[in-house]
Amino acid sequence: MKSPLIVANWKSNKTLEEVKEWVEKYTEESSQNDKQIIICSSFTLLSDLKNLISHKNLKIEIGAQDLSAFDSGQYTGEVNAAQIKDFANYVIIGHSERRKNFNETNQILEQKVTMARNYDLEPIFCIQGNDTYIPSGVEIVTYEPFFAIGTGNPDTPENAEEIGGMIKKKGFRSFLYGGSVNSENVKNFTSMPSIDGVLIGKASLDPLEFSKTINAS
């Protein structure tokens, strides 16, 4: 039996007080298991989230949702890979919301992957289909069809599996599915042979639902 990789993407949600409450409730509901769990939060929460998880002795790793395409220097407002590495070991790159809302091109995404690798951050690279460009240095690929993100209408497990099979044949280590994943449908995806885990958005914001989703996977 494979052990699924479960990644939470909180997107632009939660204040520090809300994170404290989330961790408390999750601690009460969680059970020890062999699943790898990663929470990707906003930059402002990374430090406190890391400390809270450590204090509660939770088996959770930390990831960022983005990083600068540049190193340190005169890039006002940017958060670079070296800064993120103080708190996290993973980073989401190429999410369709950033491609759409911030016009991130393949060139920018390639620069971000390079920066992540330069500072020993593991990219979780999002694609929208089998033909999406994937830069060198990526080992974890997440298929997130745009129509399924936040809509409550996930892709079919069969189609996700087909995409996953093609991606795995290209030599990538891990393939995840993302898009309207919850406790009711997660097993349909993680039971597929080519799907190694899931990227969870809305369902991860509720610690009880997130715990149920982990257990159901």
Coordinates of N, CA and C in Angstrom, one line a residue:
M1 N 0.8 -1.2 0.0 CA 0.0 0.0 0.0 C 0.9 1.2 0.0
K2 N 0.6 2.2 -0.9 CA 1.4 3.4 -1.0 C 0.9 4.4 0.1
S3 N 1.7 5.3 0.5 CA 1.4 6.3 1.5 C 1.2 7.6 0.8
P4 N 0.0 8.1 0.7 CA -0.3 9.3 -0.1 C 0.4 10.6 0.5
L5 N 0.8 11.4 -0.4 CA 1.3 12.8 -0.1 C 0.2 13.7 -0.1
I6 N -0.1 14.4 1.1 CA -1.2 15.3 1.2 C -0.7 16.7 1.4
V7 N -1.0 17.6 0.5 CA -0.6 18.9 0.5 C -1.8 19.9 0.6
A8 N -1.7 20.7 1.7 CA -2.8 21.8 1.9 C -2.3 23.1 1.3
N9 N -3.1 23.7 0.5 CA -2.9 25.1 0.0 C -3.9 26.0 0.6
W10 N -3.5 26.8 1.6 CA -4.4 27.7 2.2 C -4.7 28.9 1.4
K11 N -3.9 29.2 0.3 CA -4.1 30.3 -0.5 C -4.0 31.6 0.4
S12 N -4.8 32.7 0.0 CA -4.7 33.9 0.7 C -5.8 33.9 1.8
N13 N -5.6 33.0 2.8 CA -6.5 32.9 3.9 C -5.8 32.8 5.2
K14 N -6.5 33.1 6.3 CA -6.1 32.9 7.7 C -5.2 34.1 8.2
T15 N -5.6 34.5 9.4 CA -4.8 35.4 10.2 C -4.0 34.5 11.2
L16 N -3.1 35.1 12.0 CA -2.4 34.4 13.0 C -3.3 33.7 14.0
E17 N -4.3 34.5 14.5 CA -5.2 33.9 15.5 C -6.0 32.7 14.9
E18 N -6.4 32.8 13.6 CA -7.1 31.7 13.0 C -6.2 30.5 12.8
V19 N -4.9 30.7 12.6 CA -4.0 29.6 12.5 C -3.8 28.9 13.8
K20 N -3.7 29.7 14.9 CA -3.6 29.1 16.2 C -4.9 28.2 16.5
E21 N -6.0 28.7 16.2 CA -7.3 28.0 16.4 C -7.3 26.7 15.5
W22 N -6.8 26.8 14.3 CA -6.8 25.7 13.4 C -5.9 24.6 13.9
V23 N -4.7 25.0 14.4 CA -3.7 24.0 14.9 C -4.3 23.3 16.2
E24 N -5.0 24.0 17.0 CA -5.6 23.4 18.2 C -6.6 22.4 17.9
K25 N -7.5 22.8 16.9 CA -8.6 21.8 16.5 C -8.0 20.6 15.8
Y26 N -7.0 20.9 14.9 CA -6.5 19.8 14.2 C -5.8 18.8 15.1
T27 N -5.1 19.3 16.1 CA -4.4 18.5 17.1 C -5.4 17.5 17.8
E28 N -6.5 18.1 18.1 CA -7.5 17.3 18.8 C -8.1 16.2 17.9
E29 N -8.1 16.4 16.6 CA -8.8 15.4 15.7 C -7.8 14.5 15.0
S30 N -6.5 14.9 14.9 CA -5.6 14.1 14.1 C -5.2 12.9 14.8
S31 N -4.8 11.9 14.0 CA -4.3 10.6 14.5 C -2.9 10.4 13.8
Q32 N -2.0 9.7 14.5 CA -0.7 9.4 13.9 C -0.9 8.4 12.7
N33 N -0.3 8.7 11.6 CA -0.3 7.9 10.4 C 1.0 8.0 9.7
D34 N 1.1 7.2 8.6 CA 2.4 7.3 7.9 C 2.3 8.1 6.6
K35 N 1.3 9.0 6.5 CA 1.1 9.9 5.4 C 1.9 11.1 5.5
Q36 N 2.5 11.5 4.4 CA 3.3 12.8 4.4 C 2.4 14.0 4.2
I37 N 2.4 14.9 5.2 CA 1.5 16.0 5.2 C 2.3 17.3 5.1
I38 N 1.9 18.2 4.1 CA 2.6 19.5 3.9 C 1.5 20.6 4.0
I39 N 1.7 21.6 4.7 CA 0.8 22.8 4.7 C 1.5 23.9 4.1
C40 N 0.9 24.5 3.1 CA 1.5 25.7 2.4 C 0.7 26.9 2.7
S41 N 1.3 27.8 3.5 CA 0.6 29.0 4.0 C 1.1 30.3 3.3
S42 N 0.5 31.4 3.6 CA 1.0 32.7 3.2 C 2.4 32.9 3.9
F43 N 3.2 33.8 3.3 CA 4.5 34.1 3.8 C 4.4 34.6 5.3
T44 N 3.4 35.4 5.6 CA 3.3 36.0 6.9 C 3.1 35.0 8.0
L45 N 2.6 33.8 7.7 CA 2.3 32.8 8.7 C 3.3 31.7 8.8
L46 N 4.3 31.7 8.0 CA 5.3 30.5 7.9 C 6.0 30.3 9.3
S47 N 6.5 31.4 9.8 CA 7.3 31.3 11.1 C 6.4 30.8 12.2
D48 N 5.2 31.4 12.4 CA 4.4 31.0 13.5 C 3.8 29.6 13.3
L49 N 3.5 29.3 12.1 CA 2.9 27.9 11.8 C 4.0 26.9 12.1
K50 N 5.2 27.1 11.7 CA 6.3 26.2 12.0 C 6.5 26.0 13.5
N51 N 6.4 27.1 14.3 CA 6.6 27.0 15.7 C 5.4 26.3 16.4
L52 N 4.2 26.6 15.9 CA 3.0 25.9 16.5 C 3.0 24.4 16.2
I53 N 3.4 24.0 15.0 CA 3.4 22.6 14.7 C 4.5 21.9 15.5
S54 N 5.7 22.6 15.7 CA 6.7 22.0 16.5 C 6.3 21.8 17.9
H55 N 5.6 22.8 18.5 CA 5.2 22.8 19.9 C 4.2 21.7 20.1
K56 N 3.3 21.4 19.1 CA 2.3 20.4 19.3 C 2.9 19.0 18.8
N57 N 4.1 19.0 18.3 CA 4.8 17.8 17.9 C 4.0 17.1 16.8
L58 N 3.4 17.9 15.9 CA 2.6 17.3 14.8 C 3.5 16.9 13.7
K59 N 3.1 15.8 13.0 CA 3.9 15.3 11.9 C 3.5 16.0 10.6
I60 N 3.8 17.3 10.5 CA 3.5 18.1 9.4 C 4.7 18.9 8.9
E61 N 4.9 19.0 7.6 CA 6.0 19.8 7.0 C 5.4 21.1 6.5
I62 N 6.3 22.1 6.3 CA 5.8 23.4 5.9 C 6.2 23.7 4.4
G63 N 5.3 24.4 3.7 CA 5.6 24.8 2.4 C 5.1 26.3 2.2
A64 N 5.7 27.0 1.2 CA 5.3 28.3 0.8 C 4.4 28.1 -0.4
Q65 N 3.7 29.2 -0.8 CA 2.8 29.1 -1.9 C 3.4 29.7 -3.2
D66 N 4.6 30.4 -3.0 CA 5.2 31.0 -4.1 C 6.6 31.5 -3.6
L67 N 7.4 32.0 -4.5 CA 8.7 32.6 -4.2 C 9.1 33.5 -5.3
S68 N 10.1 34.4 -5.0 CA 10.5 35.3 -6.0 C 11.3 34.6 -7.1
A69 N 11.3 35.1 -8.3 CA 12.1 34.6 -9.4 C 13.5 35.1 -9.3
F70 N 13.8 36.0 -8.3 CA 15.1 36.6 -8.2 C 15.7 36.3 -6.8
D71 N 17.0 36.4 -6.7 CA 17.7 36.2 -5.5 C 17.5 37.5 -4.6
S72 N 18.3 37.6 -3.5 CA 18.2 38.8 -2.7 C 18.7 40.0 -3.4
G73 N 18.2 41.2 -3.0 CA 18.6 42.4 -3.7 C 17.5 43.4 -3.8
Q74 N 17.6 44.2 -4.8 CA 16.6 45.4 -5.0 C 15.4 44.9 -5.7
Y75 N 14.6 44.2 -5.0 CA 13.3 43.6 -5.5 C 12.2 43.9 -4.5
T76 N 11.8 45.1 -4.3 CA 10.9 45.5 -3.3 C 9.6 44.7 -3.3
G77 N 9.2 44.1 -2.1 CA 8.0 43.3 -2.0 C 8.2 41.9 -2.3
E78 N 9.3 41.4 -2.8 CA 9.5 40.0 -3.1 C 10.0 39.3 -1.9
V79 N 9.7 38.0 -1.9 CA 10.2 37.1 -0.8 C 11.0 36.0 -1.5
N80 N 12.3 36.0 -1.2 CA 13.2 35.1 -2.0 C 13.4 33.8 -1.3
A81 N 14.0 32.8 -2.1 CA 14.1 31.5 -1.7 C 14.9 31.3 -0.4
A82 N 16.0 32.1 -0.2 CA 16.8 32.0 1.0 C 15.9 32.3 2.2
Q83 N 15.1 33.3 2.1 CA 14.2 33.7 3.2 C 13.2 32.6 3.5
I84 N 12.6 32.0 2.5 CA 11.6 31.0 2.7 C 12.3 29.8 3.3
K85 N 13.5 29.5 3.0 CA 14.2 28.3 3.5 C 14.3 28.3 5.0
D86 N 14.3 29.4 5.6 CA 14.4 29.5 7.1 C 13.2 28.8 7.7
F87 N 12.1 28.7 7.0 CA 10.8 28.1 7.6 C 10.3 26.9 6.9
A88 N 10.6 26.7 5.6 CA 9.9 25.7 4.8 C 10.9 24.9 4.0
N89 N 10.4 23.7 3.5 CA 11.2 22.9 2.7 C 10.6 22.7 1.3
Y90 N 9.3 23.2 1.1 CA 8.6 23.0 -0.1 C 8.0 24.4 -0.6
V91 N 7.7 24.4 -1.9 CA 7.1 25.6 -2.4 C 6.3 25.3 -3.6
I92 N 5.0 25.8 -3.7 CA 4.2 25.6 -4.8 C 4.6 26.6 -5.9
I93 N 4.7 26.1 -7.1 CA 5.1 27.0 -8.2 C 4.2 26.6 -9.4
G94 N 3.7 27.7 -10.1 CA 3.0 27.5 -11.3 C 1.5 27.3 -11.1
H95 N 0.9 27.6 -9.9 CA -0.5 27.4 -9.7 C -1.3 28.3 -10.8
S96 N -2.4 27.7 -11.3 CA -3.1 28.4 -12.3 C -3.6 29.8 -11.9
E97 N -3.9 30.0 -10.6 CA -4.3 31.3 -10.1 C -3.2 32.3 -10.3
R98 N -2.0 31.9 -10.1 CA -0.9 32.9 -10.4 C -0.6 33.0 -11.9
R99 N -0.7 32.0 -12.6 CA -0.6 32.1 -14.1 C -1.6 33.1 -14.6
K100 N -2.8 33.1 -14.1 CA -3.9 33.9 -14.6 C -3.9 35.3 -14.0
N101 N -3.7 35.4 -12.7 CA -3.9 36.7 -12.0 C -2.6 37.6 -12.1
F102 N -1.4 36.9 -12.2 CA -0.2 37.6 -12.2 C 0.7 37.4 -13.4
N103 N 0.0 36.8 -14.5 CA 0.7 36.7 -15.8 C 2.0 36.0 -15.7
E104 N 2.1 34.9 -14.9 CA 3.4 34.2 -14.8 C 3.6 33.4 -16.1
T105 N 4.7 33.6 -16.8 CA 5.1 32.9 -18.0 C 5.9 31.7 -17.7
N106 N 6.1 30.9 -18.7 CA 7.0 29.7 -18.6 C 8.4 30.2 -18.2
Q107 N 8.9 31.3 -18.7 CA 10.2 31.8 -18.4 C 10.3 32.1 -16.9
I108 N 9.3 32.8 -16.3 CA 9.3 33.2 -14.9 C 9.2 31.9 -14.1
L109 N 8.4 31.0 -14.5 CA 8.3 29.7 -13.7 C 9.6 29.0 -13.7
E110 N 10.3 29.0 -14.8 CA 11.5 28.3 -14.9 C 12.6 28.9 -13.9
Q111 N 12.5 30.3 -13.9 CA 13.4 31.0 -13.0 C 13.1 30.7 -11.5
K112 N 11.8 30.5 -11.2 CA 11.4 30.2 -9.8 C 11.8 28.8 -9.4
V113 N 11.7 27.9 -10.3 CA 12.2 26.5 -10.0 C 13.7 26.5 -9.8
T114 N 14.4 27.2 -10.6 CA 15.9 27.3 -10.4 C 16.2 27.9 -9.1
M115 N 15.5 29.0 -8.7 CA 15.8 29.6 -7.4 C 15.5 28.6 -6.3
A116 N 14.4 27.9 -6.4 CA 14.0 26.9 -5.4 C 15.1 25.9 -5.2
R117 N 15.5 25.3 -6.3 CA 16.6 24.3 -6.2 C 17.9 24.8 -5.7
N118 N 18.2 26.1 -6.0 CA 19.5 26.7 -5.5 C 19.5 26.7 -4.0
Y119 N 18.3 26.8 -3.4 CA 18.3 26.9 -1.9 C 17.6 25.6 -1.3
D120 N 17.7 24.6 -2.0 CA 17.2 23.3 -1.5 C 15.7 23.3 -1.1
L121 N 14.9 24.0 -1.8 CA 13.5 23.9 -1.7 C 12.9 23.0 -2.7
E122 N 12.0 22.1 -2.3 CA 11.4 21.1 -3.3 C 10.2 21.8 -4.0
P123 N 10.2 22.0 -5.3 CA 9.1 22.6 -6.0 C 7.9 21.6 -6.1
I124 N 6.7 22.1 -5.8 CA 5.5 21.3 -6.1 C 4.9 22.1 -7.3
F125 N 5.1 21.5 -8.5 CA 4.9 22.3 -9.7 C 3.5 21.9 -10.3
C126 N 2.7 22.9 -10.5 CA 1.3 22.7 -11.0 C 1.2 22.8 -12.5
I127 N 0.4 21.9 -13.1 CA 0.2 21.9 -14.5 C -1.4 21.9 -14.7
Q128 N -1.8 22.3 -15.9 CA -3.2 22.2 -16.2 C -3.6 21.2 -17.2
G129 N -2.6 20.5 -17.7 CA -2.8 19.4 -18.6 C -1.4 18.7 -19.0
N130 N -1.5 17.7 -19.7 CA -0.3 16.9 -20.1 C 0.7 17.8 -21.0
D131 N 0.1 18.8 -21.6 CA 1.0 19.6 -22.5 C 1.6 20.8 -21.8
T132 N 1.3 21.0 -20.5 CA 1.9 22.1 -19.8 C 3.4 22.0 -19.7
Y133 N 4.1 23.1 -19.9 CA 5.6 23.0 -19.8 C 6.0 22.8 -18.4
I134 N 7.0 21.9 -18.2 CA 7.5 21.6 -16.9 C 9.0 21.8 -16.9
P135 N 9.5 22.8 -16.1 CA 11.0 23.1 -16.2 C 11.8 21.9 -15.6
S136 N 13.1 21.9 -16.0 CA 14.0 21.0 -15.4 C 14.2 21.3 -13.9
G137 N 14.3 20.2 -13.1 CA 14.5 20.4 -11.7 C 13.2 20.0 -10.9
V138 N 12.1 19.8 -11.6 CA 10.9 19.4 -10.9 C 10.8 17.9 -10.8
E139 N 10.3 17.5 -9.6 CA 10.1 16.1 -9.4 C 8.7 15.8 -8.9
I140 N 8.0 16.8 -8.3 CA 6.6 16.6 -7.9 C 5.7 17.4 -8.8
V141 N 4.9 16.8 -9.5 CA 4.0 17.5 -10.5 C 2.5 17.3 -10.0
T142 N 1.8 18.4 -10.0 CA 0.4 18.4 -9.6 C -0.5 18.8 -10.7
Y143 N -1.4 18.0 -11.1 CA -2.4 18.3 -12.1 C -3.6 18.9 -11.5
E144 N -3.8 20.2 -11.9 CA -4.9 21.0 -11.4 C -5.7 21.6 -12.6
P145 N -6.7 20.9 -13.1 CA -7.5 21.5 -14.2 C -8.2 22.8 -13.7
F146 N -8.1 23.8 -14.5 CA -8.7 25.1 -14.0 C -10.1 25.0 -13.7
F147 N -10.9 24.2 -14.4 CA -12.4 24.1 -14.1 C -12.7 23.5 -12.8
A148 N -11.7 22.8 -12.2 CA -12.0 22.1 -10.9 C -11.6 22.9 -9.7
I149 N -10.9 24.0 -9.9 CA -10.3 24.7 -8.7 C -11.4 25.6 -8.0
G150 N -11.8 25.2 -6.8 CA -12.7 25.9 -6.0 C -14.1 25.9 -6.5
T151 N -14.4 25.0 -7.4 CA -15.8 24.9 -8.0 C -16.7 23.9 -7.4
G152 N -16.0 22.9 -6.8 CA -16.8 21.8 -6.3 C -17.0 20.7 -7.3
N153 N -16.4 20.9 -8.5 CA -16.6 20.0 -9.6 C -15.2 19.4 -10.0
P154 N -14.7 18.4 -9.3 CA -13.4 17.8 -9.7 C -13.4 17.1 -11.0
D155 N -12.2 16.9 -11.5 CA -12.1 16.0 -12.7 C -12.4 14.6 -12.3
T156 N -12.6 13.7 -13.3 CA -12.8 12.3 -12.9 C -11.5 11.7 -12.5
P157 N -11.5 10.7 -11.6 CA -10.3 10.0 -11.3 C -9.7 9.3 -12.5
E158 N -10.5 8.8 -13.4 CA -10.0 8.2 -14.6 C -9.2 9.1 -15.5
N159 N -9.7 10.3 -15.6 CA -8.9 11.3 -16.5 C -7.7 11.7 -15.8
A160 N -7.8 11.9 -14.5 CA -6.6 12.3 -13.7 C -5.5 11.2 -13.8
E161 N -6.0 10.0 -13.7 CA -5.1 8.8 -13.8 C -4.4 8.8 -15.2
E162 N -5.2 9.1 -16.2 CA -4.6 9.1 -17.6 C -3.5 10.1 -17.7
I163 N -3.7 11.3 -17.2 CA -2.7 12.4 -17.2 C -1.5 11.9 -16.3
G164 N -1.8 11.3 -15.1 CA -0.7 10.9 -14.3 C 0.1 9.8 -14.9
G165 N -0.5 8.9 -15.6 CA 0.3 7.9 -16.3 C 1.3 8.5 -17.3
M166 N 0.8 9.5 -18.1 CA 1.7 10.1 -19.0 C 2.8 10.9 -18.4
I167 N 2.5 11.6 -17.3 CA 3.5 12.3 -16.5 C 4.5 11.4 -15.9
K168 N 4.1 10.3 -15.3 CA 5.1 9.4 -14.7 C 6.0 8.8 -15.7
K169 N 5.5 8.5 -16.9 CA 6.3 7.9 -18.0 C 7.4 8.9 -18.4
K170 N 7.2 10.2 -18.1 CA 8.3 11.2 -18.5 C 9.4 11.2 -17.4
G171 N 9.2 10.4 -16.4 CA 10.3 10.3 -15.4 C 10.1 11.1 -14.1
F172 N 9.0 11.8 -13.9 CA 8.8 12.6 -12.7 C 8.5 11.6 -11.5
R173 N 9.0 12.0 -10.4 CA 8.9 11.1 -9.2 C 7.5 10.9 -8.7
S174 N 6.8 12.1 -8.5 CA 5.5 12.0 -7.9 C 4.5 12.8 -8.7
F175 N 3.2 12.3 -8.7 CA 2.1 12.9 -9.4 C 1.0 13.1 -8.4
L176 N 0.5 14.3 -8.3 CA -0.6 14.7 -7.4 C -1.8 15.2 -8.2
Y177 N -3.0 15.0 -7.7 CA -4.2 15.6 -8.3 C -4.7 16.7 -7.3
G178 N -5.1 17.8 -7.9 CA -5.7 18.9 -7.2 C -6.9 19.5 -7.9
G179 N -7.9 19.9 -7.1 CA -9.1 20.5 -7.7 C -10.3 19.9 -7.1
S180 N -10.9 20.7 -6.0 CA -12.1 20.2 -5.4 C -12.0 18.9 -4.7
V181 N -10.9 18.6 -4.1 CA -10.7 17.4 -3.3 C -11.2 17.6 -1.9
N182 N -11.9 16.5 -1.5 CA -12.4 16.6 -0.1 C -12.5 15.1 0.5
S183 N -13.0 15.0 1.7 CA -13.0 13.7 2.3 C -13.9 12.7 1.6
E184 N -14.9 13.1 0.8 CA -15.8 12.2 0.2 C -15.2 11.7 -1.1
N185 N -14.3 12.4 -1.8 CA -13.8 11.9 -3.1 C -12.3 11.6 -3.1
V186 N -11.6 11.9 -2.0 CA -10.1 11.8 -2.0 C -9.7 10.3 -2.3
K187 N -10.4 9.4 -1.8 CA -9.9 8.0 -2.0 C -10.1 7.6 -3.5
N188 N -11.0 8.2 -4.2 CA -11.2 7.9 -5.6 C -10.0 8.2 -6.4
F189 N -9.3 9.3 -5.9 CA -8.0 9.7 -6.6 C -6.8 8.9 -6.1
T190 N -6.6 8.9 -4.8 CA -5.4 8.2 -4.2 C -5.4 6.7 -4.5
S191 N -6.5 6.1 -4.8 CA -6.5 4.7 -5.1 C -6.0 4.4 -6.5
M192 N -5.9 5.4 -7.3 CA -5.4 5.2 -8.7 C -3.9 5.0 -8.7
P193 N -3.4 4.0 -9.5 CA -2.0 3.6 -9.4 C -1.0 4.7 -9.7
S194 N -1.3 5.7 -10.6 CA -0.4 6.7 -10.9 C -0.5 8.0 -10.1
I195 N -1.5 8.1 -9.2 CA -1.7 9.3 -8.4 C -1.1 9.0 -7.0
D196 N -0.1 9.8 -6.7 CA 0.7 9.6 -5.4 C 0.1 10.5 -4.3
G197 N -0.8 11.3 -4.5 CA -1.3 12.2 -3.5 C -2.2 13.3 -4.0
V198 N -2.5 14.2 -3.2 CA -3.5 15.3 -3.6 C -3.0 16.6 -3.1
L199 N -3.4 17.7 -3.8 CA -3.3 19.1 -3.3 C -4.7 19.6 -3.0
I200 N -4.9 20.0 -1.7 CA -6.2 20.3 -1.2 C -6.3 21.8 -0.9
G201 N -7.3 22.5 -1.5 CA -7.5 23.9 -1.2 C -8.5 24.1 -0.1
K202 N -9.8 24.4 -0.5 CA -10.8 24.7 0.4 C -11.0 23.8 1.6
A203 N -10.9 22.5 1.3 CA -11.2 21.5 2.4 C -10.1 21.5 3.4
S204 N -8.9 22.1 3.1 CA -7.8 22.2 4.1 C -8.0 23.3 5.1
L205 N -8.9 24.2 4.8 CA -9.1 25.4 5.7 C -9.8 25.0 6.9
D206 N -10.6 24.0 6.9 CA -11.3 23.5 8.1 C -10.5 22.3 8.6
P207 N -10.0 22.4 9.9 CA -9.1 21.4 10.4 C -9.8 20.0 10.6
L208 N -11.1 20.0 10.8 CA -11.9 18.8 10.9 C -12.0 18.1 9.6
E209 N -12.4 18.9 8.6 CA -12.5 18.3 7.2 C -11.2 17.8 6.7
F210 N -10.1 18.6 7.0 CA -8.8 18.2 6.5 C -8.4 16.9 7.2
S211 N -8.6 16.8 8.5 CA -8.3 15.5 9.2 C -9.0 14.4 8.6
K212 N -10.3 14.6 8.3 CA -11.1 13.5 7.7 C -10.6 13.2 6.3
T213 N -10.2 14.1 5.5 CA -9.7 13.9 4.2 C -8.4 13.1 4.3
I214 N -7.5 13.4 5.2 CA -6.3 12.7 5.4 C -6.6 11.2 5.7
N215 N -7.5 11.0 6.7 CA -7.8 9.7 7.1 C -8.5 8.9 6.0
A216 N -9.3 9.5 5.1 CA -10.0 8.9 4.0 C -9.1 8.5 2.9
S217 N -7.9 9.2 2.8 CA -7.1 9.0 1.6 C -6.4 7.7 1.7

